[in-house]
Amino acid sequence: MKISRIVVHRLSIPLPRPVRTASHDHTHADTVVVEMRTDAGLVGSGYCFAFGAHRARALAALVDDLVPLWEGRDPAAARAHFAAAWRALNFIGHAGAAMMALAALDTACWDLAARAAGLPLARYLGGARTRVPAYASAGLWLDYSIDELLAEAERFRAQGHRALKMRIGRPRPAEDVERVRRVREAVGPDVRLLVDVNQGWDEATAIRVGRELEAFDLYWLEEPLPYQDLEGCARVAAALTVPVATGETDYGSRAIKRHLELRAADVLMPDLQRMGGVSGFLDAAALCRAWHQPVSSHLFTEASCHLLAASENGLILEHMPWWEALYTEPPTVADGHVLVPDRPGLGVDLAPAALERFRV
């Protein structure tokens, strides 16, 4: 079996409402979808995205440039294709748009390989779990009023979620503490509550406010500092009883290794596109397992549910439905878990009508 054709689609997917955090403000997910076909009629897919049409154009150009490294090759050799692309990218480096473009192609290739074997990707990778714990992430934004926070937290619970993430990092940290207090009181002690600062604090603020937040039994405190400040993050993690989660903004498993060496976080959350796809995510998860460190995920629910299901140290999945409209049957949530699709590959198929509707 050979990869016979690769089609690249550039899309602009409107978000349900503008996303405002301590570090950004966006209305669309500008997405590059890879549709990878074989001479046997199988189709695999992957995607990468940016916030901003100009950036997405750059991603699409890089994907196009890398396509020849997969065309005409056997999808079962996904690791070899990843290695070839890694070498080809050496001159421009293994970060930024280069890694994101690599991720879309690598993920599509793994999807194809598992489809050819007739197995869900999680099973193809040796996993046995059919569902993974998940938290609702598409809401509880920084600009919400307290009434909006409480109403959406209740909606998430009604949808079957048992873990929720809210964004903090307002100009006055006392507001953050009050908002977290109100949400915790509303959802009760049995719901896991995660908070994400989106790199909005300095070290002193993170330690001071983090200690105040310890009273609310948080599941984790995410990205309290700018992602490059690993030494500061290590000091924050050492100072708090609330687990610190980070790693989503790092590129490649080598960056994850640096987190582990410094004990910069209690939970690592590699991002599929910044790891370079399935291959890079698996490397990062294996590194974390060797250091007895749990691993979570960042976005890319459709692929990440398989990767966490196949990782012994897979902890909890970020459920982000922004891309669900691309698929005919996206993964579903039940009783605090995302059910890992039991169909071959990623178990999700692109919807042609969605590709046309969002095309730019």
mmCIF file of C-alpha atoms in Angstrom:
data_model
loop_
_atom_site.group_PDB
_atom_site.id
_atom_site.type_symbol
_atom_site.label_atom_id
_atom_site.label_comp_id
_atom_site.label_asym_id
_atom_site.label_seq_id
_atom_site.Cartn_x
_atom_site.Cartn_y
_atom_site.Cartn_z
ATOM 1 C CA MET A 1 0.000 0.000 0.000
ATOM 2 C CA LYS A 2 1.287 3.445 -0.931
ATOM 3 C CA ILE A 3 0.249 6.992 -0.208
ATOM 4 C CA SER A 4 -1.007 8.099 -3.599
ATOM 5 C CA ARG A 5 -2.269 11.634 -3.024
ATOM 6 C CA ILE A 6 -2.201 14.315 -0.362
ATOM 7 C CA VAL A 7 -4.709 17.169 -0.471
ATOM 8 C CA VAL A 8 -4.215 20.266 1.684
ATOM 9 C CA HIS A 9 -7.257 22.317 2.715
ATOM 10 C CA ARG A 10 -7.069 25.778 4.283
ATOM 11 C CA LEU A 11 -10.084 26.573 6.458
ATOM 12 C CA SER A 12 -11.293 29.291 8.796
ATOM 13 C CA ILE A 13 -13.503 27.887 11.543
ATOM 14 C CA PRO A 14 -15.493 30.438 13.584
ATOM 15 C CA LEU A 15 -15.286 29.938 17.340
ATOM 16 C CA PRO A 16 -18.583 29.718 19.249
ATOM 17 C CA ARG A 17 -17.726 33.078 20.805
ATOM 18 C CA PRO A 18 -14.575 35.232 20.907
ATOM 19 C CA VAL A 19 -11.920 33.652 23.110
ATOM 20 C CA ARG A 20 -10.327 36.000 25.619
ATOM 21 C CA THR A 21 -7.584 34.877 27.982
ATOM 22 C CA ALA A 22 -4.716 36.619 29.766
ATOM 23 C CA SER A 23 -2.594 36.296 26.621
ATOM 24 C CA HIS A 24 -4.862 36.452 23.556
ATOM 25 C CA ASP A 25 -8.179 37.378 21.954
ATOM 26 C CA HIS A 26 -9.403 35.376 18.919
ATOM 27 C CA THR A 27 -12.537 34.742 16.856
ATOM 28 C CA HIS A 28 -11.492 31.992 14.384
ATOM 29 C CA ALA A 29 -9.303 28.896 14.323
ATOM 30 C CA ASP A 30 -7.452 29.184 11.007
ATOM 31 C CA THR A 31 -6.861 25.550 10.189
ATOM 32 C CA VAL A 32 -4.848 23.530 7.663
ATOM 33 C CA VAL A 33 -6.284 20.049 7.079
ATOM 34 C CA VAL A 34 -4.291 17.256 5.458
ATOM 35 C CA GLU A 35 -6.259 14.589 3.611
ATOM 36 C CA MET A 36 -3.918 11.657 2.892
ATOM 37 C CA ARG A 37 -5.112 8.975 0.432
ATOM 38 C CA THR A 38 -3.707 5.557 -0.488
ATOM 39 C CA ASP A 39 -3.862 3.518 -3.670
ATOM 40 C CA ALA A 40 -6.153 1.119 -1.744
ATOM 41 C CA GLY A 41 -8.790 3.803 -1.231
ATOM 42 C CA LEU A 42 -8.114 4.561 2.442
ATOM 43 C CA VAL A 43 -8.166 8.167 3.674
ATOM 44 C CA GLY A 44 -6.373 9.509 6.741
ATOM 45 C CA SER A 45 -6.398 13.041 8.095
ATOM 46 C CA GLY A 46 -4.614 15.436 10.378
ATOM 47 C CA TYR A 47 -4.621 19.165 10.942
ATOM 48 C CA CYS A 48 -2.692 22.063 12.370
ATOM 49 C CA PHE A 49 -3.932 25.557 13.098
ATOM 50 C CA ALA A 50 -3.020 29.117 13.956
ATOM 51 C CA PHE A 51 -4.895 32.195 15.056
ATOM 52 C CA GLY A 52 -4.674 34.466 12.016
ATOM 53 C CA ALA A 53 -5.139 33.905 8.278
ATOM 54 C CA HIS A 54 -1.614 35.034 7.346
ATOM 55 C CA ARG A 55 -0.097 32.523 9.769
ATOM 56 C CA ALA A 56 -2.320 29.752 8.424
ATOM 57 C CA ARG A 57 -1.107 30.540 4.907
ATOM 58 C CA ALA A 58 2.454 30.050 6.125
ATOM 59 C CA LEU A 59 1.482 26.724 7.684
ATOM 60 C CA ALA A 60 -0.149 25.575 4.448
ATOM 61 C CA ALA A 61 2.954 26.501 2.459
ATOM 62 C CA LEU A 62 5.144 24.438 4.782
ATOM 63 C CA VAL A 63 2.775 21.481 4.592
ATOM 64 C CA ASP A 64 2.904 21.659 0.785
ATOM 65 C CA ASP A 65 6.694 21.744 0.936
ATOM 66 C CA LEU A 66 6.825 18.582 3.077
ATOM 67 C CA VAL A 67 4.229 16.573 1.120
ATOM 68 C CA PRO A 68 6.810 14.825 -1.152
ATOM 69 C CA LEU A 69 8.341 13.130 1.906
ATOM 70 C CA TRP A 70 5.136 11.090 2.289
ATOM 71 C CA GLU A 71 3.830 10.690 -1.260
ATOM 72 C CA GLY A 72 4.509 7.292 -2.773
ATOM 73 C CA ARG A 73 5.479 5.755 0.554
ATOM 74 C CA ASP A 74 3.997 3.099 2.813
ATOM 75 C CA PRO A 75 1.964 4.669 5.649
ATOM 76 C CA ALA A 76 3.009 1.847 7.994
ATOM 77 C CA ALA A 77 6.503 3.401 8.086
ATOM 78 C CA ALA A 78 5.224 6.502 9.901
ATOM 79 C CA ARG A 79 8.277 6.741 12.151
ATOM 80 C CA ALA A 80 10.637 6.669 9.177
ATOM 81 C CA HIS A 81 8.718 9.446 7.437
ATOM 82 C CA PHE A 82 8.797 11.529 10.619
ATOM 83 C CA ALA A 83 12.575 11.061 10.824
ATOM 84 C CA ALA A 84 13.028 12.068 7.182
ATOM 85 C CA ALA A 85 10.979 15.214 7.706
ATOM 86 C CA TRP A 86 12.916 16.006 10.887
ATOM 87 C CA ARG A 87 16.147 15.915 8.893
ATOM 88 C CA ALA A 88 14.643 18.016 6.106
ATOM 89 C CA LEU A 89 13.601 20.692 8.615
ATOM 90 C CA ASN A 90 16.992 20.901 10.269
ATOM 91 C CA PHE A 91 18.007 24.123 8.509
ATOM 92 C CA ILE A 92 14.927 26.121 9.533
ATOM 93 C CA GLY A 93 14.692 24.440 12.921
ATOM 94 C CA HIS A 94 12.371 22.214 14.894
ATOM 95 C CA ALA A 95 9.951 24.777 16.279
ATOM 96 C CA GLY A 96 7.156 27.066 15.232
ATOM 97 C CA ALA A 97 5.348 26.554 11.940
ATOM 98 C CA ALA A 98 7.759 23.812 10.866
ATOM 99 C CA MET A 99 6.692 21.512 13.700
ATOM 100 C CA MET A 100 3.027 22.328 13.206
ATOM 101 C CA ALA A 101 3.168 21.460 9.511
ATOM 102 C CA LEU A 102 5.018 18.240 10.323
ATOM 103 C CA ALA A 103 2.302 17.370 12.859
ATOM 104 C CA ALA A 104 -0.544 17.524 10.351
ATOM 105 C CA LEU A 105 1.209 15.118 7.986
ATOM 106 C CA ASP A 106 2.501 12.789 10.694
ATOM 107 C CA THR A 107 -0.945 12.500 12.297
ATOM 108 C CA ALA A 108 -2.598 11.736 8.952
ATOM 109 C CA CYS A 109 0.010 9.045 8.295
ATOM 110 C CA TRP A 110 -0.609 7.331 11.660
ATOM 111 C CA ASP A 111 -4.344 7.523 10.997
ATOM 112 C CA LEU A 112 -3.773 5.708 7.693
ATOM 113 C CA ALA A 113 -1.457 3.113 9.212
ATOM 114 C CA ALA A 114 -4.026 2.175 11.861
ATOM 115 C CA ARG A 115 -6.835 2.115 9.286
ATOM 116 C CA ALA A 116 -4.802 -0.239 7.116
ATOM 117 C CA ALA A 117 -4.398 -2.543 10.135
ATOM 118 C CA GLY A 118 -8.141 -2.366 10.838
ATOM 119 C CA LEU A 119 -7.558 -1.067 14.382
ATOM 120 C CA PRO A 120 -8.356 2.120 16.308
ATOM 121 C CA LEU A 121 -5.162 4.106 16.700
ATOM 122 C CA ALA A 122 -5.119 3.523 20.473
ATOM 123 C CA ARG A 123 -5.233 -0.255 19.934
ATOM 124 C CA TYR A 124 -2.685 -0.028 17.095
ATOM 125 C CA LEU A 125 -0.320 1.638 19.583
ATOM 126 C CA GLY A 126 -0.877 -1.125 22.149
ATOM 127 C CA GLY A 127 -3.431 0.632 24.341
ATOM 128 C CA ALA A 128 -6.395 -1.073 25.949
ATOM 129 C CA ARG A 129 -8.462 1.786 27.369
ATOM 130 C CA THR A 130 -11.717 2.535 25.613
ATOM 131 C CA ARG A 131 -12.333 5.837 27.385
ATOM 132 C CA VAL A 132 -10.187 8.504 29.023
ATOM 133 C CA PRO A 133 -10.994 11.027 31.757
ATOM 134 C CA ALA A 134 -11.599 14.459 30.242
ATOM 135 C CA TYR A 135 -12.228 18.034 31.270
ATOM 136 C CA ALA A 136 -14.404 20.649 29.573
ATOM 137 C CA SER A 137 -12.203 23.406 28.190
ATOM 138 C CA ALA A 138 -14.341 25.370 25.726
ATOM 139 C CA GLY A 139 -15.634 27.968 28.135
ATOM 140 C CA LEU A 140 -15.369 29.652 31.538
ATOM 141 C CA TRP A 141 -13.354 32.375 29.813
ATOM 142 C CA LEU A 142 -11.620 35.307 31.420
ATOM 143 C CA ASP A 143 -14.140 37.912 30.224
ATOM 144 C CA TYR A 144 -17.212 36.102 31.592
ATOM 145 C CA SER A 145 -19.253 37.663 34.336
ATOM 146 C CA ILE A 146 -19.643 35.548 37.446
ATOM 147 C CA ASP A 147 -23.222 34.749 36.443
ATOM 148 C CA GLU A 148 -21.974 33.546 33.036
ATOM 149 C CA LEU A 149 -19.326 31.405 34.713
ATOM 150 C CA LEU A 150 -21.861 29.728 36.959
ATOM 151 C CA ALA A 151 -24.368 29.140 34.161
ATOM 152 C CA GLU A 152 -21.782 27.581 31.868
ATOM 153 C CA ALA A 153 -20.349 25.403 34.630
ATOM 154 C CA GLU A 154 -23.843 23.992 35.096
ATOM 155 C CA ARG A 155 -24.208 23.410 31.335
ATOM 156 C CA PHE A 156 -20.942 21.489 31.281
ATOM 157 C CA ARG A 157 -22.138 19.288 34.145
ATOM 158 C CA ALA A 158 -25.380 18.617 32.278
ATOM 159 C CA GLN A 159 -23.358 17.553 29.224
ATOM 160 C CA GLY A 160 -21.660 14.820 31.250
ATOM 161 C CA HIS A 161 -18.456 16.584 32.291
ATOM 162 C CA ARG A 162 -17.009 15.959 35.737
ATOM 163 C CA ALA A 163 -13.974 18.248 35.340
ATOM 164 C CA LEU A 164 -13.965 21.896 34.233
ATOM 165 C CA LYS A 165 -11.266 24.408 33.349
ATOM 166 C CA MET A 166 -11.650 28.128 33.885
ATOM 167 C CA ARG A 167 -9.292 30.890 32.816
ATOM 168 C CA ILE A 168 -7.836 33.328 35.308
ATOM 169 C CA GLY A 169 -5.312 36.157 35.099
ATOM 170 C CA ARG A 170 -7.437 39.272 35.487
ATOM 171 C CA PRO A 171 -5.701 42.592 36.259
ATOM 172 C CA ARG A 172 -6.642 42.281 39.934
ATOM 173 C CA PRO A 173 -5.716 38.818 41.279
ATOM 174 C CA ALA A 174 -8.279 39.241 44.053
ATOM 175 C CA GLU A 175 -10.936 38.998 41.341
ATOM 176 C CA ASP A 176 -9.491 35.660 40.247
ATOM 177 C CA VAL A 177 -9.670 34.319 43.780
ATOM 178 C CA GLU A 178 -13.286 35.410 44.150
ATOM 179 C CA ARG A 179 -14.299 33.963 40.781
ATOM 180 C CA VAL A 180 -12.674 30.621 41.588
ATOM 181 C CA ARG A 181 -14.378 30.611 44.979
ATOM 182 C CA ARG A 182 -17.789 31.164 43.398
ATOM 183 C CA VAL A 183 -17.319 28.445 40.792
ATOM 184 C CA ARG A 184 -16.073 25.958 43.385
ATOM 185 C CA GLU A 185 -19.071 26.660 45.606
ATOM 186 C CA ALA A 186 -21.423 26.223 42.647
ATOM 187 C CA VAL A 187 -20.041 22.922 41.314
ATOM 188 C CA GLY A 188 -19.372 21.345 44.705
ATOM 189 C CA PRO A 189 -16.468 19.204 45.889
ATOM 190 C CA ASP A 190 -16.978 16.274 43.506
ATOM 191 C CA VAL A 191 -16.168 18.186 40.305
ATOM 192 C CA ARG A 192 -12.513 18.588 39.384
ATOM 193 C CA LEU A 193 -11.714 22.278 38.888
ATOM 194 C CA LEU A 194 -8.689 23.339 36.842
ATOM 195 C CA VAL A 195 -7.493 26.925 36.359
ATOM 196 C CA ASP A 196 -5.364 28.287 33.518
ATOM 197 C CA VAL A 197 -3.390 31.524 33.815
ATOM 198 C CA ASN A 198 -2.255 31.423 30.150
ATOM 199 C CA GLN A 199 1.240 32.591 31.180
ATOM 200 C CA GLY A 200 -0.206 35.781 32.676
ATOM 201 C CA TRP A 201 1.655 36.061 35.996
ATOM 202 C CA ASP A 202 5.168 36.660 37.255
ATOM 203 C CA GLU A 203 6.766 34.335 39.780
ATOM 204 C CA ALA A 204 5.892 36.331 42.903
ATOM 205 C CA THR A 205 2.250 36.654 41.874
ATOM 206 C CA ALA A 206 2.034 32.968 41.025
ATOM 207 C CA ILE A 207 3.255 31.937 44.465
ATOM 208 C CA ARG A 208 1.163 34.492 46.360
ATOM 209 C CA VAL A 209 -2.103 33.922 44.496
ATOM 210 C CA GLY A 210 -1.439 30.204 44.079
ATOM 211 C CA ARG A 211 -1.328 29.849 47.859
ATOM 212 C CA GLU A 212 -4.679 31.635 48.161
ATOM 213 C CA LEU A 213 -6.157 29.282 45.562
ATOM 214 C CA GLU A 214 -5.036 26.199 47.489
ATOM 215 C CA ALA A 215 -8.181 26.551 49.605
ATOM 216 C CA PHE A 216 -10.350 25.513 46.639
ATOM 217 C CA ASP A 217 -8.977 22.009 46.042
ATOM 218 C CA LEU A 218 -7.828 22.690 42.483
ATOM 219 C CA TYR A 219 -6.902 19.798 40.217
ATOM 220 C CA TRP A 220 -4.116 21.924 38.755
ATOM 221 C CA LEU A 221 -2.815 25.430 38.111
ATOM 222 C CA GLU A 222 -1.864 25.730 34.435
ATOM 223 C CA GLU A 223 0.870 27.841 32.837
ATOM 224 C CA PRO A 224 1.296 30.376 35.643
ATOM 225 C CA LEU A 225 4.416 31.934 34.052
ATOM 226 C CA PRO A 226 5.741 32.694 30.557
ATOM 227 C CA TYR A 227 6.575 29.287 29.125
ATOM 228 C CA GLN A 228 10.292 30.036 28.691
ATOM 229 C CA ASP A 229 10.760 30.618 32.436
ATOM 230 C CA LEU A 230 11.275 26.995 33.418
ATOM 231 C CA GLU A 231 13.422 27.839 36.429
ATOM 232 C CA GLY A 232 10.728 30.170 37.775
ATOM 233 C CA CYS A 233 8.050 27.583 37.121
ATOM 234 C CA ALA A 234 10.063 25.025 39.070
ATOM 235 C CA ARG A 235 10.173 27.386 42.042
ATOM 236 C CA VAL A 236 6.412 27.952 41.794
ATOM 237 C CA ALA A 237 5.750 24.205 41.643
ATOM 238 C CA ALA A 238 7.962 23.641 44.695
ATOM 239 C CA ALA A 239 6.198 26.388 46.652
ATOM 240 C CA LEU A 240 2.622 25.249 46.087
ATOM 241 C CA THR A 241 0.554 22.232 47.053
ATOM 242 C CA VAL A 242 -1.652 22.782 43.985
ATOM 243 C CA PRO A 243 -0.158 20.733 41.113
ATOM 244 C CA VAL A 244 1.342 22.880 38.342
ATOM 245 C CA ALA A 245 0.684 21.861 34.737
ATOM 246 C CA THR A 246 2.622 23.196 31.762
ATOM 247 C CA GLY A 247 4.364 22.173 28.554
ATOM 248 C CA GLU A 248 1.722 22.999 25.923
ATOM 249 C CA THR A 249 3.805 25.794 24.384
ATOM 250 C CA ASP A 250 7.024 23.796 24.064
ATOM 251 C CA TYR A 251 8.264 22.342 20.786
ATOM 252 C CA GLY A 252 9.480 18.769 20.566
ATOM 253 C CA SER A 253 10.142 16.124 23.175
ATOM 254 C CA ARG A 254 13.574 17.598 23.945
ATOM 255 C CA ALA A 255 11.864 20.635 25.463
ATOM 256 C CA ILE A 256 9.690 18.327 27.565
ATOM 257 C CA LYS A 257 12.871 16.648 28.798
ATOM 258 C CA ARG A 258 14.089 20.019 30.097
ATOM 259 C CA HIS A 259 10.884 20.406 32.136
ATOM 260 C CA LEU A 260 11.483 17.008 33.660
ATOM 261 C CA GLU A 261 15.101 17.739 34.515
ATOM 262 C CA LEU A 262 14.141 20.952 36.330
ATOM 263 C CA ARG A 263 10.992 19.519 37.958
ATOM 264 C CA ALA A 264 9.243 22.537 36.436
ATOM 265 C CA ALA A 265 5.766 20.987 36.608
ATOM 266 C CA ASP A 266 3.764 18.244 38.266
ATOM 267 C CA VAL A 267 1.872 17.423 35.054
ATOM 268 C CA LEU A 268 3.218 17.785 31.515
ATOM 269 C CA MET A 269 0.735 18.564 28.752
ATOM 270 C CA PRO A 270 2.440 18.274 25.351
ATOM 271 C CA ASP A 271 0.588 19.807 22.429
ATOM 272 C CA LEU A 272 0.140 17.507 19.438
ATOM 273 C CA GLN A 273 1.115 20.056 16.807
ATOM 274 C CA ARG A 274 4.058 21.457 18.747
ATOM 275 C CA MET A 275 5.366 17.933 19.313
ATOM 276 C CA GLY A 276 5.310 17.338 15.547
ATOM 277 C CA GLY A 277 2.335 14.972 15.569
ATOM 278 C CA VAL A 278 1.700 11.483 16.910
ATOM 279 C CA SER A 279 5.370 10.458 16.670
ATOM 280 C CA GLY A 280 6.580 13.382 18.758
ATOM 281 C CA PHE A 281 3.748 13.086 21.278
ATOM 282 C CA LEU A 282 4.571 9.425 21.858
ATOM 283 C CA ASP A 283 8.213 10.354 22.466
ATOM 284 C CA ALA A 284 7.162 12.995 25.003
ATOM 285 C CA ALA A 285 4.786 10.617 26.793
ATOM 286 C CA ALA A 286 7.496 7.956 27.004
ATOM 287 C CA LEU A 287 9.951 10.474 28.472
ATOM 288 C CA CYS A 288 7.391 11.481 31.087
ATOM 289 C CA ARG A 289 6.741 7.845 31.960
ATOM 290 C CA ALA A 290 10.457 7.247 32.482
ATOM 291 C CA TRP A 291 10.415 10.150 34.968
ATOM 292 C CA HIS A 292 7.246 8.830 36.685
ATOM 293 C CA GLN A 293 5.403 11.942 35.506
ATOM 294 C CA PRO A 294 1.768 12.004 34.345
ATOM 295 C CA VAL A 295 0.976 13.397 30.917
ATOM 296 C CA SER A 296 -2.111 15.237 29.738
ATOM 297 C CA SER A 297 -2.874 16.752 26.337
ATOM 298 C CA HIS A 298 -3.569 20.119 24.737
ATOM 299 C CA LEU A 299 -6.394 20.492 22.203
ATOM 300 C CA PHE A 300 -6.671 18.015 19.266
ATOM 301 C CA THR A 301 -9.258 15.916 21.088
ATOM 302 C CA GLU A 302 -9.762 13.577 18.105
ATOM 303 C CA ALA A 303 -6.162 12.298 18.131
ATOM 304 C CA SER A 304 -5.185 13.029 21.736
ATOM 305 C CA CYS A 305 -7.855 10.694 23.149
ATOM 306 C CA HIS A 306 -6.123 7.793 21.371
ATOM 307 C CA LEU A 307 -2.662 8.845 22.534
ATOM 308 C CA LEU A 308 -3.656 9.158 26.179
ATOM 309 C CA ALA A 309 -5.530 5.854 25.982
ATOM 310 C CA ALA A 310 -2.330 4.240 24.711
ATOM 311 C CA SER A 311 -0.079 5.901 27.334
ATOM 312 C CA GLU A 312 0.278 4.196 30.697
ATOM 313 C CA ASN A 313 0.790 7.606 32.315
ATOM 314 C CA GLY A 314 -2.046 9.329 30.408
ATOM 315 C CA LEU A 315 -3.906 11.354 33.014
ATOM 316 C CA ILE A 316 -6.724 13.508 31.639
ATOM 317 C CA LEU A 317 -7.758 14.783 28.206
ATOM 318 C CA GLU A 318 -8.558 18.347 27.237
ATOM 319 C CA HIS A 319 -11.957 18.211 25.532
ATOM 320 C CA MET A 320 -12.094 21.071 23.035
ATOM 321 C CA PRO A 321 -14.934 20.833 20.486
ATOM 322 C CA TRP A 322 -13.808 23.639 18.142
ATOM 323 C CA TRP A 323 -13.045 21.200 15.314
ATOM 324 C CA GLU A 324 -15.960 18.793 15.812
ATOM 325 C CA ALA A 325 -17.810 20.258 12.819
ATOM 326 C CA LEU A 326 -15.079 18.871 10.538
ATOM 327 C CA TYR A 327 -16.113 15.278 11.256
ATOM 328 C CA THR A 328 -19.133 13.121 10.643
ATOM 329 C CA GLU A 329 -18.902 11.430 14.077
ATOM 330 C CA PRO A 330 -16.635 13.259 16.543
ATOM 331 C CA PRO A 331 -15.729 11.635 19.885
ATOM 332 C CA THR A 332 -18.448 11.810 22.527
ATOM 333 C CA VAL A 333 -18.456 12.624 26.241
ATOM 334 C CA ALA A 334 -20.080 10.353 28.833
ATOM 335 C CA ASP A 335 -19.825 10.456 32.619
ATOM 336 C CA GLY A 336 -16.668 12.563 32.728
ATOM 337 C CA HIS A 337 -14.858 10.642 29.981
ATOM 338 C CA VAL A 338 -14.297 10.921 26.246
ATOM 339 C CA LEU A 339 -15.105 7.625 24.579
ATOM 340 C CA VAL A 340 -12.235 6.553 22.329
ATOM 341 C CA PRO A 341 -13.716 5.787 18.888
ATOM 342 C CA ASP A 342 -13.664 2.050 18.172
ATOM 343 C CA ARG A 343 -13.475 2.479 14.396
ATOM 344 C CA PRO A 344 -10.130 2.072 12.561
ATOM 345 C CA GLY A 345 -7.561 4.846 12.700
ATOM 346 C CA LEU A 346 -8.610 7.997 14.491
ATOM 347 C CA GLY A 347 -12.154 6.764 14.048
ATOM 348 C CA VAL A 348 -13.327 10.100 12.678
ATOM 349 C CA ASP A 349 -13.996 10.909 9.013
ATOM 350 C CA LEU A 350 -13.839 14.331 7.431
ATOM 351 C CA ALA A 351 -17.207 15.735 6.370
ATOM 352 C CA PRO A 352 -16.920 17.013 2.768
ATOM 353 C CA ALA A 353 -19.630 19.617 3.367
ATOM 354 C CA ALA A 354 -17.636 21.063 6.281
ATOM 355 C CA LEU A 355 -14.494 21.335 4.163
ATOM 356 C CA GLU A 356 -16.470 23.361 1.638
ATOM 357 C CA ARG A 357 -18.254 25.486 4.236
ATOM 358 C CA PHE A 358 -15.071 26.609 6.001
ATOM 359 C CA ARG A 359 -12.763 26.807 2.973
ATOM 360 C CA VAL A 360 -10.860 30.048 2.339
#
